[in-house]
Amino acid sequence: MIVTIDGSAGSGKTAAAHALAERLGFRLLNTGAMYRAAGFLLLRAGIDPYAEPRVAARIGALISSLRFDMTHDRVIVNGEDLTDHLFTAAMGPVASRVATFPELRTPLKAEQRRIASAGDFVCEGRDQGTSVFPHAEVKFFLHASAEVRADRRLGQLRAKGEVADREELLAQIRARDEQDTNRPLDPLAKAPDAIDIDTSSLTLDAVVDQLWDAVRRYRSKARPGG
Ligand code: DC
């Protein structure tokens, strides 16, 4: 069974997907982490993601040679554990940029389907319900206002003892929304059959309860009495 959770940066989808997967006993596929890894590997290969025109054939060849292992919250690519390099503030915009390249999305989407063919998965990202798994059994679309998302990010950074400017965070969130929503290929969008959840005024537990209820309803309809 596949459950998809799509949503914008800061909508709470990663934490919710993690908790839902644990509660269901499913594996989790964090596809944003795969775009982050791809961006990291392009930079390491000396390819500037912002250069125009870009070296599409080289990017395509590099990405097509990657095999991902996403188990236990680690991002292992061709046997190398990249996890500790990926979840930095700098890698978010790079991932968003490289995610606009068709020669990169096509092999990554194929990897996502290969990984998720191995069992029951909660797949989270931007295009899981619209493009990668259009036949997923249950789909969700999470969103929250940009202001709420900036405040959440500010809280996370302060908890780590880091100083940040709310207006700057808000501008970064808006820029990322703009890039993820307006790209021609697989833009962030709600699938017509996705359940829409505004997380602005919900706690993580309340979001996870809603996801869980919807999956439970689907399962009892699919297997009456089961
Ligand atoms: O979820 P995240 O913030 O780690 O994702 C980083 C970027 O990767 C995001 O801004 C856009 C891109 N992405 C994508 O295009 N498609 C996905 N399924 C997941 C992420």
Tab-separated table of C-alpha atoms and ligand atoms in Angstrom:
chain	number	residue	atom	x	y	z
A	1	MET	CA	0.000	0.000	0.000
A	2	ILE	CA	1.191	3.522	-0.807
A	3	VAL	CA	0.212	6.633	1.164
A	4	THR	CA	1.402	9.942	-0.309
A	5	ILE	CA	1.911	13.193	1.588
A	6	ASP	CA	2.690	16.264	-0.488
A	7	GLY	CA	3.103	19.801	0.755
A	8	SER	CA	5.184	22.929	0.881
A	9	ALA	CA	8.387	23.500	2.872
A	10	GLY	CA	7.463	23.870	6.542
A	11	SER	CA	3.938	22.470	6.168
A	12	GLY	CA	4.863	19.799	8.715
A	13	LYS	CA	4.726	16.960	6.199
A	14	THR	CA	8.069	15.377	7.078
A	15	ALA	CA	7.354	15.073	10.799
A	16	ALA	CA	3.785	13.927	10.107
A	17	ALA	CA	4.910	11.386	7.489
A	18	HIS	CA	7.483	10.029	9.906
A	19	ALA	CA	4.953	9.602	12.721
A	20	LEU	CA	2.322	8.109	10.416
A	21	ALA	CA	4.775	5.594	8.936
A	22	GLU	CA	5.796	4.520	12.417
A	23	ARG	CA	2.184	4.130	13.548
A	24	LEU	CA	1.266	2.113	10.456
A	25	GLY	CA	4.438	0.014	10.484
A	26	PHE	CA	5.203	1.295	6.952
A	27	ARG	CA	8.520	2.458	5.612
A	28	LEU	CA	9.061	6.146	4.899
A	29	LEU	CA	10.336	7.597	1.635
A	30	ASN	CA	11.498	11.206	2.048
A	31	THR	CA	11.875	12.290	-1.586
A	32	GLY	CA	13.047	15.809	-0.673
A	33	ALA	CA	16.122	14.118	0.798
A	34	MET	CA	16.770	12.551	-2.613
A	35	TYR	CA	16.683	15.967	-4.346
A	36	ARG	CA	18.984	17.302	-1.626
A	37	ALA	CA	21.408	14.409	-2.249
A	38	ALA	CA	21.282	15.017	-6.008
A	39	GLY	CA	22.063	18.721	-5.472
A	40	PHE	CA	24.911	17.866	-3.126
A	41	LEU	CA	26.417	15.420	-5.627
A	42	LEU	CA	26.179	17.912	-8.498
A	43	LEU	CA	28.003	20.528	-6.411
A	44	ARG	CA	30.629	17.971	-5.422
A	45	ALA	CA	31.139	17.051	-9.084
A	46	GLY	CA	31.829	20.739	-9.787
A	47	ILE	CA	28.530	21.348	-11.604
A	48	ASP	CA	27.046	24.761	-10.806
A	49	PRO	CA	23.251	24.282	-10.571
A	50	TYR	CA	22.696	27.935	-11.455
A	51	ALA	CA	24.915	27.993	-14.600
A	52	GLU	CA	23.167	28.741	-17.902
A	53	PRO	CA	23.078	26.884	-20.193
A	54	ARG	CA	23.435	23.836	-18.014
A	55	VAL	CA	25.268	20.639	-18.923
A	56	ALA	CA	22.097	18.558	-19.108
A	57	ALA	CA	23.724	15.426	-20.572
A	58	ARG	CA	26.341	15.344	-17.791
A	59	ILE	CA	23.707	15.925	-15.108
A	60	GLY	CA	21.500	13.171	-16.558
A	61	ALA	CA	24.405	10.698	-16.729
A	62	LEU	CA	25.477	11.459	-13.156
A	63	ILE	CA	21.976	11.105	-11.688
A	64	SER	CA	21.169	7.956	-13.678
A	65	SER	CA	24.204	6.250	-12.124
A	66	LEU	CA	22.836	6.727	-8.578
A	67	ARG	CA	21.219	3.995	-6.539
A	68	PHE	CA	19.556	5.137	-3.327
A	69	ASP	CA	19.094	3.245	-0.090
A	70	MET	CA	16.750	5.242	2.151
A	71	THR	CA	16.367	2.874	5.104
A	72	HIS	CA	16.538	3.870	8.798
A	73	ASP	CA	16.328	7.632	8.136
A	74	ARG	CA	19.663	7.591	6.310
A	75	VAL	CA	20.312	8.666	2.730
A	76	ILE	CA	22.835	6.247	1.282
A	77	VAL	CA	23.795	6.764	-2.335
A	78	ASN	CA	25.940	4.194	-4.132
A	79	GLY	CA	26.959	2.931	-0.709
A	80	GLU	CA	27.976	6.350	0.700
A	81	ASP	CA	26.049	7.826	3.636
A	82	LEU	CA	25.313	11.464	2.695
A	83	THR	CA	22.735	12.176	5.431
A	84	ASP	CA	24.821	14.595	7.471
A	85	HIS	CA	25.402	16.897	4.470
A	86	LEU	CA	21.807	17.271	3.334
A	87	PHE	CA	19.559	18.910	5.908
A	88	THR	CA	21.256	22.312	6.065
A	89	ALA	CA	19.606	25.662	5.295
A	90	ALA	CA	21.844	26.010	2.218
A	91	MET	CA	20.810	22.692	0.643
A	92	GLY	CA	17.063	23.477	0.556
A	93	PRO	CA	17.274	26.097	-2.223
A	94	VAL	CA	19.840	24.001	-4.151
A	95	ALA	CA	17.480	20.994	-4.031
A	96	SER	CA	14.587	23.183	-5.161
A	97	ARG	CA	16.679	24.487	-8.067
A	98	VAL	CA	17.924	21.091	-9.317
A	99	ALA	CA	14.393	19.710	-8.940
A	100	THR	CA	13.410	21.872	-11.940
A	101	PHE	CA	15.756	19.861	-14.251
A	102	PRO	CA	13.870	17.206	-16.273
A	103	GLU	CA	17.026	15.116	-16.787
A	104	LEU	CA	17.302	14.834	-13.004
A	105	ARG	CA	13.633	14.347	-12.096
A	106	THR	CA	13.093	11.432	-14.497
A	107	PRO	CA	15.755	9.110	-12.992
A	108	LEU	CA	14.885	10.177	-9.430
A	109	LYS	CA	11.215	9.401	-9.970
A	110	ALA	CA	12.189	5.974	-11.351
A	111	GLU	CA	14.290	5.394	-8.199
A	112	GLN	CA	11.316	6.408	-6.021
A	113	ARG	CA	9.081	3.861	-7.771
A	114	ARG	CA	11.747	1.158	-7.504
A	115	ILE	CA	12.204	1.762	-3.769
A	116	ALA	CA	8.475	1.881	-2.998
A	117	SER	CA	7.769	-1.298	-4.974
A	118	ALA	CA	9.392	-3.180	-2.075
A	119	GLY	CA	6.387	-2.982	0.289
A	120	ASP	CA	4.147	-0.586	2.199
A	121	PHE	CA	5.358	3.008	2.097
A	122	VAL	CA	4.484	6.527	3.173
A	123	CYS	CA	5.996	8.688	0.413
A	124	GLU	CA	6.397	12.402	1.066
A	125	GLY	CA	7.412	15.254	-1.218
A	126	ARG	CA	5.855	17.625	-3.728
A	127	ASP	CA	4.631	15.359	-6.548
A	128	GLN	CA	4.057	11.979	-4.969
A	129	GLY	CA	0.281	11.937	-5.331
A	130	THR	CA	0.140	13.882	-8.607
A	131	SER	CA	2.937	12.327	-10.643
A	132	VAL	CA	4.998	9.551	-9.051
A	133	PHE	CA	2.203	7.456	-7.508
A	134	PRO	CA	-1.022	8.606	-9.177
A	135	HIS	CA	-2.691	5.349	-8.074
A	136	ALA	CA	-1.677	5.599	-4.403
A	137	GLU	CA	-4.416	4.288	-2.130
A	138	VAL	CA	-4.517	7.354	0.161
A	139	LYS	CA	-3.204	10.835	-0.649
A	140	PHE	CA	-2.769	13.924	1.480
A	141	PHE	CA	-1.913	17.533	0.741
A	142	LEU	CA	-0.605	19.572	3.681
A	143	HIS	CA	-0.264	23.330	3.774
A	144	ALA	CA	0.017	26.236	6.193
A	145	SER	CA	0.333	29.993	5.824
A	146	ALA	CA	3.818	31.315	5.042
A	147	GLU	CA	3.781	33.286	8.334
A	148	VAL	CA	3.059	30.179	10.405
A	149	ARG	CA	5.790	28.271	8.580
A	150	ALA	CA	8.304	31.072	9.178
A	151	ASP	CA	7.418	31.086	12.886
A	152	ARG	CA	7.870	27.315	13.088
A	153	ARG	CA	11.277	27.574	11.432
A	154	LEU	CA	12.260	30.421	13.755
A	155	GLY	CA	11.287	28.292	16.759
A	156	GLN	CA	13.335	25.337	15.477
A	157	LEU	CA	16.412	27.504	14.929
A	158	ARG	CA	16.070	29.217	18.323
A	159	ALA	CA	15.732	25.820	19.994
A	160	LYS	CA	19.116	24.961	18.477
A	161	GLY	CA	20.549	28.233	19.842
A	162	GLU	CA	20.770	29.828	16.380
A	163	VAL	CA	19.904	33.440	15.618
A	164	ALA	CA	17.578	34.100	12.682
A	165	ASP	CA	15.562	36.943	11.246
A	166	ARG	CA	11.832	36.260	10.823
A	167	GLU	CA	11.468	38.485	7.741
A	168	GLU	CA	14.392	36.759	6.065
A	169	LEU	CA	12.903	33.330	6.809
A	170	LEU	CA	9.557	34.488	5.430
A	171	ALA	CA	11.225	35.682	2.220
A	172	GLN	CA	13.067	32.346	1.853
A	173	ILE	CA	9.842	30.398	2.336
A	174	ARG	CA	8.037	32.513	-0.263
A	175	ALA	CA	10.905	32.114	-2.748
A	176	ARG	CA	10.872	28.326	-2.332
A	177	ASP	CA	7.065	28.184	-2.704
A	178	GLU	CA	7.359	30.236	-5.872
A	179	GLN	CA	9.969	27.888	-7.379
A	180	ASP	CA	8.258	24.628	-6.319
A	181	THR	CA	4.763	25.735	-7.372
A	182	ASN	CA	5.509	27.457	-10.659
A	183	ARG	CA	7.954	25.094	-12.347
A	184	PRO	CA	6.515	23.470	-15.475
A	185	LEU	CA	7.466	19.909	-14.480
A	186	ASP	CA	5.675	18.197	-11.576
A	187	PRO	CA	4.878	21.425	-9.709
A	188	LEU	CA	3.742	21.296	-6.091
A	189	ALA	CA	-0.020	20.798	-6.347
A	190	LYS	CA	-2.866	19.021	-4.662
A	191	ALA	CA	-3.925	15.849	-6.486
A	192	PRO	CA	-7.676	16.013	-7.170
A	193	ASP	CA	-8.226	12.975	-4.937
A	194	ALA	CA	-5.925	14.133	-2.103
A	195	ILE	CA	-7.259	15.012	1.348
A	196	ASP	CA	-6.461	18.659	2.059
A	197	ILE	CA	-5.217	19.546	5.562
A	198	ASP	CA	-4.402	23.070	6.675
A	199	THR	CA	-1.882	22.533	9.480
A	200	SER	CA	-1.651	26.252	10.433
A	201	SER	CA	-3.429	25.858	13.744
A	202	LEU	CA	-2.910	22.141	14.346
A	203	THR	CA	-0.382	20.382	16.546
A	204	LEU	CA	1.689	17.586	15.022
A	205	ASP	CA	-0.327	15.025	17.004
A	206	ALA	CA	-3.584	16.437	15.658
A	207	VAL	CA	-2.280	16.234	12.076
A	208	VAL	CA	-1.105	12.649	12.556
A	209	ASP	CA	-4.500	11.708	14.038
A	210	GLN	CA	-6.228	13.048	10.905
A	211	LEU	CA	-3.874	11.114	8.612
A	212	TRP	CA	-4.301	7.955	10.655
A	213	ASP	CA	-8.104	8.241	10.645
A	214	ALA	CA	-8.203	8.625	6.877
A	215	VAL	CA	-5.972	5.576	6.321
A	216	ARG	CA	-8.069	3.579	8.777
A	217	ARG	CA	-11.274	4.594	6.959
A	218	TYR	CA	-9.736	3.564	3.635
A	219	ARG	CA	-8.681	0.201	5.016
A	220	SER	CA	-12.025	-0.607	6.558
A	221	LYS	CA	-13.737	0.241	3.263
A	222	ALA	CA	-11.232	-1.813	1.251
A	223	ARG	CA	-11.505	-4.801	3.605
A	224	PRO	CA	-14.942	-4.729	5.230
A	225	GLY	CA	-14.729	-6.553	8.533
A	226	GLY	CA	-10.915	-6.524	8.318
B	1	DC	O1	11.051	18.499	1.290
B	1	DC	P1	12.373	19.259	1.164
B	1	DC	O2	12.292	20.656	1.653
B	1	DC	O3	13.515	18.501	1.744
B	1	DC	O4	12.632	19.330	-0.421
B	1	DC	C1	13.709	20.045	-0.973
B	1	DC	C2	13.353	20.460	-2.397
B	1	DC	O5	13.308	19.312	-3.245
B	1	DC	C3	12.005	21.147	-2.566
B	1	DC	O6	12.085	22.552	-2.374
B	1	DC	C4	11.618	20.793	-3.984
B	1	DC	C5	12.311	19.483	-4.241
B	1	DC	N1	11.389	18.344	-4.219
B	1	DC	C6	10.698	18.065	-5.373
B	1	DC	O7	10.793	18.799	-6.350
B	1	DC	N2	9.901	16.971	-5.438
B	1	DC	C7	9.758	16.165	-4.380
B	1	DC	N3	8.979	15.083	-4.477
B	1	DC	C8	10.426	16.467	-3.169
B	1	DC	C9	11.236	17.578	-3.119
